[in-house]
Coordinates of C-alpha atoms (C1' of nucleotides) in Angstrom, one line a residue:
Chain A
M1484 CA 25.6 37.6 -13.5
A1485 CA 26.5 40.8 -15.5
L1486 CA 30.0 42.3 -15.9
G1487 CA 29.9 45.3 -18.2
T1488 CA 33.4 47.2 -18.4
D1489 CA 34.1 50.7 -19.0
Y1490 CA 36.0 53.1 -16.6
S1491 CA 36.4 56.0 -18.3
G1492 CA 37.5 59.0 -15.7
Q1493 CA 40.1 56.7 -14.4
D1494 CA 43.5 57.8 -15.7
C1495 CA 45.0 54.5 -14.8
S1496 CA 46.5 51.8 -17.1
L1497 CA 45.0 49.4 -14.8
A1498 CA 41.5 50.5 -15.7
R1499 CA 42.4 50.6 -19.5
A1500 CA 43.6 46.9 -19.2
L1501 CA 40.5 45.7 -17.4
E1502 CA 38.3 47.4 -20.1
L1503 CA 39.8 44.9 -22.4
V1504 CA 40.5 42.0 -20.4
G1505 CA 38.5 42.5 -17.3
E1506 CA 34.9 41.7 -18.8
R1507 CA 33.0 38.9 -17.5
W1508 CA 34.6 35.6 -19.2
T1509 CA 37.5 37.3 -20.9
P1510 CA 40.0 36.0 -18.5
L1511 CA 38.9 32.6 -18.8
I1512 CA 38.8 32.7 -22.5
L1513 CA 42.4 33.8 -22.3
R1514 CA 43.4 31.2 -20.0
D1515 CA 41.9 28.4 -22.2
A1516 CA 43.8 30.0 -25.2
F1517 CA 47.1 29.8 -23.2
V1518 CA 46.5 26.1 -22.6
G1519 CA 45.8 25.5 -26.3
V1520 CA 42.1 25.9 -27.3
R1521 CA 41.8 27.6 -30.3
R1522 CA 38.2 26.9 -32.0
Y1523 CA 35.1 28.4 -31.1
R1524 CA 33.3 25.0 -30.5
D1525 CA 35.8 24.1 -27.9
F1526 CA 35.6 27.4 -25.9
L1527 CA 31.9 26.9 -26.1
A1528 CA 32.1 23.2 -24.8
H1529 CA 34.7 24.2 -22.0
L1530 CA 33.4 27.2 -20.7
D1531 CA 29.7 27.0 -20.8
I1532 CA 29.4 30.5 -21.9
P1533 CA 26.5 31.7 -23.9
R1534 CA 27.3 31.7 -27.7
A1535 CA 26.6 35.3 -28.1
V1536 CA 28.9 36.3 -25.5
L1537 CA 31.6 34.1 -26.7
A1538 CA 31.2 35.5 -30.4
A1539 CA 31.4 39.2 -28.8
R1540 CA 34.4 38.5 -26.6
L1541 CA 36.4 36.9 -29.3
Q1542 CA 35.7 39.7 -31.6
A1543 CA 36.6 42.2 -29.0
L1544 CA 39.9 40.3 -28.4
V1545 CA 40.7 40.4 -32.2
D1546 CA 39.8 44.1 -32.4
A1547 CA 42.3 44.8 -29.5
G1548 CA 45.0 42.8 -31.0
V1549 CA 45.3 40.3 -28.5
M1550 CA 44.2 37.5 -30.5
T1551 CA 44.0 36.8 -34.3
K1552 CA 41.8 35.0 -36.6
V1553 CA 43.9 32.3 -38.4
R1554 CA 42.5 30.2 -41.3
Y1555 CA 43.5 26.5 -40.8
Q1556 CA 41.1 24.9 -43.6
D1557 CA 39.5 26.3 -46.7
A1558 CA 36.8 23.6 -47.3
P1559 CA 34.8 24.5 -45.6
P1560 CA 36.6 27.7 -44.4
R1561 CA 37.2 27.4 -40.8
D1562 CA 39.4 29.9 -38.5
E1563 CA 41.3 29.5 -35.1
Y1564 CA 41.6 32.2 -32.6
V1565 CA 45.2 32.5 -31.4
L1566 CA 47.1 34.8 -29.2
T1567 CA 49.3 37.4 -30.7
A1568 CA 52.5 38.6 -28.9
K1569 CA 50.5 41.2 -27.2
G1570 CA 48.0 38.4 -25.8
R1571 CA 51.0 36.2 -24.8
E1572 CA 52.3 38.8 -22.7
L1573 CA 49.3 38.7 -20.6
W1574 CA 50.4 35.2 -19.3
P1575 CA 52.5 36.5 -16.2
A1576 CA 49.4 38.4 -15.0
L1577 CA 47.1 35.7 -15.4
H1578 CA 49.4 33.2 -13.7
L1579 CA 49.8 35.4 -10.7
L1580 CA 46.2 35.7 -10.1
S1581 CA 45.9 32.1 -10.6
Q1582 CA 48.6 31.3 -8.1
W1583 CA 46.9 33.6 -5.5
G1584 CA 43.9 31.5 -5.9
E1585 CA 45.8 28.4 -5.6
R1586 CA 47.2 29.5 -2.2
H1587 CA 44.1 31.0 -0.7
L1588 CA 41.2 29.4 -2.4
S1589 CA 42.3 25.7 -3.0
E1590 CA 41.9 23.7 0.3
L1591 CA 43.2 20.3 -1.4
G1592 CA 46.4 22.0 -2.8
P1593 CA 47.0 23.3 -6.2
R1594 CA 44.7 22.3 -8.9
R1595 CA 47.3 22.8 -11.4
V1596 CA 51.1 22.6 -11.4
Y1597 CA 53.4 24.6 -13.7
T1598 CA 57.0 23.5 -14.4
H1599 CA 59.6 25.3 -16.5
L1600 CA 60.9 22.6 -19.0
P1601 CA 64.2 24.0 -19.6
C1602 CA 65.4 23.6 -16.0
G1603 CA 62.6 21.6 -14.2
S1604 CA 61.5 24.2 -11.8
R1605 CA 58.3 24.8 -10.5
L1606 CA 56.9 28.2 -11.5
E1607 CA 56.5 30.8 -8.7
A1608 CA 55.3 34.3 -9.3
G1609 CA 54.9 33.7 -13.1
R1610 CA 58.6 33.3 -13.5
C1611 CA 61.2 30.5 -12.9
P1612 CA 63.0 30.9 -9.6
S1613 CA 66.2 29.9 -11.3
C1614 CA 65.9 31.3 -14.9
G1615 CA 64.0 34.7 -14.5
T1616 CA 61.4 35.5 -16.9
V1617 CA 59.7 32.6 -18.9
R1618 CA 58.1 32.0 -22.3
P1619 CA 54.9 30.4 -22.1
E1620 CA 55.9 27.8 -24.6
D1621 CA 58.5 26.6 -22.1
V1622 CA 56.0 25.8 -19.4
E1623 CA 54.3 22.4 -18.9
V1624 CA 50.9 22.2 -17.1
R1625 CA 49.6 19.0 -15.3
L1626 CA 46.9 18.5 -12.9
G1627 CA 47.9 18.8 -9.1
P1628 CA 46.2 17.1 -6.1
G1629 CA 43.6 19.7 -5.9
A1630 CA 42.2 19.3 -9.3
V1631 CA 38.6 18.0 -9.6
T1632 CA 38.0 16.1 -12.9
S1633 CA 34.2 16.3 -12.8
R1634 CA 33.7 17.8 -16.4
T1635 CA 33.2 15.3 -19.1
D1636 CA 33.3 17.7 -22.4
A1637 CA 36.1 16.5 -24.6
V1638 CA 38.2 19.6 -23.7
S1639 CA 38.1 19.0 -20.2
V1640 CA 39.3 15.4 -20.8
A1641 CA 41.8 16.4 -23.4
L1642 CA 43.2 18.9 -20.9
R1643 CA 43.7 16.3 -18.1
E1644 CA 47.0 15.2 -19.9
P1645 CA 50.2 17.3 -19.2
R1646 CA 50.8 19.6 -21.9
R1647 CA 52.8 22.6 -22.8
L1648 CA 51.2 26.1 -22.9
L1649 CA 50.1 27.3 -26.1
E1650 CA 50.2 23.9 -27.9
P1651 CA 47.1 23.6 -30.0
L1652 CA 44.4 21.5 -28.7
R1653 CA 43.1 18.7 -30.8
T1654 CA 39.8 17.3 -29.7
S1655 CA 38.1 15.8 -32.9
Chain B
M1439 CA 28.0 48.1 -17.7
A1440 CA 27.3 45.0 -15.7
L1441 CA 29.9 42.3 -14.6
G1442 CA 28.3 39.5 -12.4
T1443 CA 30.6 36.9 -11.3
D1444 CA 30.2 33.0 -10.7
Y1445 CA 32.2 30.6 -12.6
S1446 CA 30.7 27.6 -10.8
G1447 CA 31.7 24.4 -13.0
Q1448 CA 35.3 25.8 -13.7
D1449 CA 37.7 23.9 -11.8
C1450 CA 40.2 26.5 -11.7
S1451 CA 41.9 28.6 -9.4
L1452 CA 42.0 31.6 -11.7
A1453 CA 38.0 31.3 -11.8
R1454 CA 37.8 31.2 -8.0
A1455 CA 40.0 34.3 -7.5
L1456 CA 38.0 36.2 -10.1
E1457 CA 34.7 35.1 -8.5
L1458 CA 36.3 37.4 -5.7
V1459 CA 38.5 40.2 -7.1
G1460 CA 37.1 39.9 -10.8
E1461 CA 33.8 41.7 -10.2
R1462 CA 33.3 45.0 -11.9
W1463 CA 34.8 47.8 -9.5
T1464 CA 36.8 45.3 -7.3
P1465 CA 40.2 45.3 -8.9
L1466 CA 40.1 49.3 -9.0
I1467 CA 39.1 49.5 -5.3
L1468 CA 42.1 47.2 -4.6
R1469 CA 44.2 49.4 -6.5
D1470 CA 42.9 52.3 -4.3
A1471 CA 43.6 50.4 -1.4
F1472 CA 47.3 49.9 -2.4
V1473 CA 47.9 53.5 -2.8
G1474 CA 46.6 54.3 0.4
V1475 CA 42.9 55.0 0.2
R1476 CA 41.0 53.5 3.2
R1477 CA 37.8 55.2 3.8
Y1478 CA 34.4 54.8 2.2
R1479 CA 34.1 58.4 1.3
D1480 CA 37.5 58.6 -0.2
F1481 CA 36.7 55.3 -2.5
L1482 CA 33.6 57.0 -3.5
A1483 CA 35.2 60.3 -4.4
H1484 CA 37.9 58.6 -6.5
L1485 CA 36.1 56.0 -8.2
D1486 CA 32.6 57.7 -9.2
I1487 CA 31.3 54.3 -8.1
P1488 CA 27.6 54.0 -7.0
R1489 CA 27.4 53.8 -3.3
A1490 CA 25.4 50.6 -3.1
V1491 CA 28.0 48.9 -5.2
L1492 CA 30.9 50.2 -3.2
A1493 CA 29.3 49.1 0.0
A1494 CA 28.5 45.6 -1.4
R1495 CA 32.1 45.2 -2.9
L1496 CA 34.0 46.3 0.4
Q1497 CA 31.3 44.0 2.3
A1498 CA 32.5 41.1 0.1
L1499 CA 36.2 42.0 0.3
V1500 CA 36.0 41.8 4.1
D1501 CA 34.0 38.5 4.0
A1502 CA 36.4 37.0 1.9
G1503 CA 39.3 38.1 4.4
V1504 CA 41.0 40.3 1.5
M1505 CA 40.3 43.5 3.8
T1506 CA 39.4 44.4 7.3
K1507 CA 37.3 47.1 9.1
V1508 CA 39.4 48.8 11.4
R1509 CA 38.0 51.4 13.7
Y1510 CA 40.0 54.5 13.8
Q1511 CA 38.0 56.8 16.0
D1512 CA 35.0 56.3 18.7
A1513 CA 33.1 59.6 18.6
P1514 CA 31.6 59.2 16.2
P1515 CA 32.4 55.7 15.4
R1516 CA 34.4 55.4 12.0
D1517 CA 35.9 52.6 10.7
E1518 CA 38.5 52.2 7.6
Y1519 CA 39.1 49.5 5.1
V1520 CA 42.6 48.0 5.3
L1521 CA 44.2 45.2 3.2
T1522 CA 45.1 42.1 5.2
A1523 CA 48.1 40.2 4.2
K1524 CA 45.8 37.9 2.0
G1525 CA 44.9 41.3 0.2
R1526 CA 48.3 42.5 0.2
E1527 CA 49.5 39.4 -1.8
L1528 CA 47.3 40.6 -4.7
W1529 CA 49.7 43.3 -5.4
P1530 CA 52.0 41.5 -7.9
A1531 CA 48.8 40.4 -10.1
L1532 CA 47.5 43.8 -10.1
H1533 CA 50.8 45.4 -10.8
L1534 CA 51.6 43.0 -13.8
L1535 CA 48.2 43.5 -15.3
S1536 CA 48.7 47.4 -15.0
Q1537 CA 52.2 47.1 -16.6
W1538 CA 50.7 45.3 -19.3
G1539 CA 48.4 48.2 -19.8
E1540 CA 51.3 50.6 -19.6
R1541 CA 53.1 48.9 -22.3
H1542 CA 50.2 48.5 -24.8
L1543 CA 47.6 51.0 -23.9
S1544 CA 49.3 54.1 -22.8
E1545 CA 50.7 56.0 -25.8
L1546 CA 52.2 59.0 -24.1
G1547 CA 54.4 56.7 -21.7
P1548 CA 53.8 55.4 -18.5
R1549 CA 51.2 57.1 -16.3
R1550 CA 52.7 55.9 -13.0
V1551 CA 56.3 54.9 -12.2
Y1552 CA 57.0 52.4 -9.4
T1553 CA 60.4 52.7 -7.8
H1554 CA 61.8 49.9 -5.2
L1555 CA 63.1 52.3 -2.6
P1556 CA 65.6 50.3 -0.8
C1557 CA 67.8 49.8 -4.1
G1558 CA 66.2 52.6 -6.3
S1559 CA 65.4 50.2 -9.1
R1560 CA 62.0 50.6 -11.4
L1561 CA 59.9 47.8 -10.8
E1562 CA 59.4 45.6 -13.7
A1563 CA 57.0 42.5 -13.5
G1564 CA 55.9 43.3 -10.1
R1565 CA 59.3 42.8 -8.6
C1566 CA 62.6 44.3 -8.4
P1567 CA 65.3 43.4 -11.0
S1568 CA 67.9 43.3 -8.6
C1569 CA 66.4 42.3 -5.4
G1570 CA 63.8 39.8 -6.2
T1571 CA 60.4 39.9 -4.8
V1572 CA 59.2 43.2 -3.2
R1573 CA 57.1 44.3 -0.5
P1574 CA 54.4 46.9 -1.4
E1575 CA 55.4 48.9 1.5
D1576 CA 58.9 49.4 0.0
V1577 CA 57.3 50.6 -3.2
E1578 CA 57.2 54.4 -4.2
V1579 CA 54.6 55.5 -6.8
R1580 CA 54.9 58.8 -8.7
L1581 CA 53.2 60.2 -11.7
G1582 CA 54.8 59.5 -15.1
P1583 CA 54.9 61.3 -18.6
G1584 CA 51.5 59.7 -19.6
A1585 CA 49.6 60.8 -16.4
V1586 CA 46.4 62.9 -17.1
T1587 CA 45.5 65.0 -14.2
S1588 CA 41.9 66.2 -14.9
R1589 CA 40.1 64.9 -11.9
T1590 CA 39.8 67.3 -9.3
D1591 CA 38.5 65.2 -6.3
A1592 CA 40.6 65.6 -3.2
V1593 CA 41.7 62.1 -3.6
S1594 CA 43.0 62.5 -7.1
V1595 CA 44.6 65.6 -5.9
A1596 CA 46.4 64.1 -2.9
L1597 CA 47.4 61.3 -5.2
R1598 CA 49.5 63.5 -7.5
E1599 CA 52.2 63.6 -4.8
P1600 CA 54.8 60.9 -4.8
R1601 CA 53.9 58.4 -2.0
R1602 CA 54.5 55.0 -0.6
L1603 CA 52.2 52.1 -1.2
L1604 CA 50.0 51.2 1.4
E1605 CA 50.7 54.6 3.4
P1606 CA 47.4 55.8 4.8
L1607 CA 46.0 58.6 2.6
R1608 CA 44.6 61.8 4.3
T1609 CA 42.6 64.2 2.8
S1610 CA 40.5 65.9 5.3
Chain C
dC580 C1' 18.0 16.7 -52.1
dT581 C1' 18.5 16.1 -47.7
dC582 C1' 21.1 15.7 -43.6
dC583 C1' 24.9 17.4 -40.6
dT584 C1' 28.4 20.3 -38.5
dG585 C1' 30.6 24.5 -37.4
dA586 C1' 29.8 29.2 -36.6
dG587 C1' 27.6 32.6 -35.7
dT588 C1' 22.9 35.8 -35.0
dT589 C1' 18.3 36.7 -32.9
dC590 C1' 15.4 37.4 -29.2
dG591 C1' 12.5 37.2 -24.7
dT592 C1' 13.7 36.8 -20.0
dT593 C1' 16.4 37.9 -16.0
dG594 C1' 19.6 39.8 -12.9
dA595 C1' 23.3 43.3 -12.1
dC596 C1' 24.7 48.1 -12.3
dT597 C1' 23.2 52.8 -12.2
dG598 C1' 21.8 57.2 -10.0
dA599 C1' 19.1 59.6 -7.3
dA600 C1' 16.5 60.1 -2.7
dC601 C1' 16.3 58.7 1.9
dC602 C1' 17.9 57.0 6.6
dT603 C1' 20.6 56.9 10.8
dT604 C1' 24.0 58.0 14.0
dT605 C1' 26.8 61.5 16.1
dG606 C1' 29.0 66.1 17.0
dG607 C1' 29.0 71.1 16.8
dG608 C1' 26.9 75.7 16.9
dC609 C1' 23.6 78.8 19.3
Chain D
dG315 C1' 17.2 71.5 23.6
dC316 C1' 16.9 72.7 18.3
dC317 C1' 18.9 72.7 14.0
dC318 C1' 22.3 71.6 10.8
dA319 C1' 26.1 68.9 8.7
dA320 C1' 28.9 64.8 7.6
dA321 C1' 29.9 59.9 7.4
dG322 C1' 28.2 55.9 6.0
dG323 C1' 25.1 53.5 4.5
dT324 C1' 20.0 51.4 2.5
dT325 C1' 16.1 51.6 -0.7
dC326 C1' 14.0 51.9 -5.1
dA327 C1' 13.0 52.5 -10.2
dG328 C1' 15.2 52.3 -14.8
dT329 C1' 18.5 50.5 -17.9
dC330 C1' 21.5 47.4 -19.6
dA331 C1' 24.4 43.1 -20.2
dA332 C1' 24.1 38.1 -19.6
dC333 C1' 21.5 34.2 -20.1
dG334 C1' 19.8 30.2 -23.0
dA335 C1' 17.0 28.4 -26.5
dA336 C1' 15.9 28.8 -31.1
dC337 C1' 17.2 30.2 -35.4
dT338 C1' 20.1 31.2 -39.7
dC339 C1' 23.6 30.3 -43.0
dA340 C1' 27.5 28.0 -45.5
dG341 C1' 29.5 24.0 -47.1
dG342 C1' 30.3 19.2 -47.4
dA343 C1' 28.6 13.9 -47.2
dG344 C1' 25.7 10.6 -48.8

DNA sequence: CTCCTGAGTTCGTTGACTGAACCTTTGGGC
DNA sequence: GCCCAAAGGTTCAGTCAACGAACTCAGGAG
């Protein structure tokens, strides 16, 4: 269970991208960010990730300009981690990889169903078959027939309700 | 520099997909497979990857049905690793991540330019803006202005020529 | 003052990646 | 037959990242 990332010597934008978002846990942190998770506590509860690794990954994402820390309360001071525009552009890539997994690794049917709300189409290949490219804000996620609802942490429970991408999750 | 992969407990097709293709080196092995690399020796030369890791990754990809071993010569017996249909379906996801890297991490302009040969359009978002979804076989890759040609191994040199995706690379 | 929560940091242990050396099969040159 | 080289691995000791439990720290609440 170790995944370092450093592909120096590869003159390749894929390698550069993987050094940022290819590390262990990072794609799942981003997935959670897209479905609305913003707080350290919620990432921790939903991912079962070591605290030190989570702190390091969030810091790396902030340093890379993929997320920003936003203060949402002053007493006591609390920050949320929110995707930047650069980070939000990762959604098609993450979604396509996820769809590949749905097709080939999900025997009971899709675990999540993505709908483009303005037109009602199901998303394919990270975009709407009728409208072209799609903004994550316009996408609705809900559980599909292949979903397994075994987790009982507050974040997993809250995420069972249909919701829009990027809509902040509230668990408290 | 360690990236293990096992996201048990995550009911998520992205996590399942990452367990297969998210391990360290695996995305770059797949990238090489898409540009025509097929032999152990060529992967080794082009990636600077430890032999044991390369052998383990190729075996895992074969076990998962993403690649197959194909005998191309009997005396002495030699096999090539070739993408299956399941593996070829990973192209849009890999391409999108690569394009994100081109946009955000490649200061000198794109390192690689992808063209849909039947219509001549440059690919965007893993598909052709005019034709819709694209088969990798119909895509041409050539170096762009951001490319750095510092590697001197035979595979890197051969890959400097424009070529179609999936067209077998010959270096000997 | 004491307890509690959120958000980390510290640290010993485990396990994956690294790189060099070694092994096996086969063919070619002599 | 004998020796060497190449392809495709396997083995192994050392290193470094991930793991997980414990600890720290700041700021309320009572």
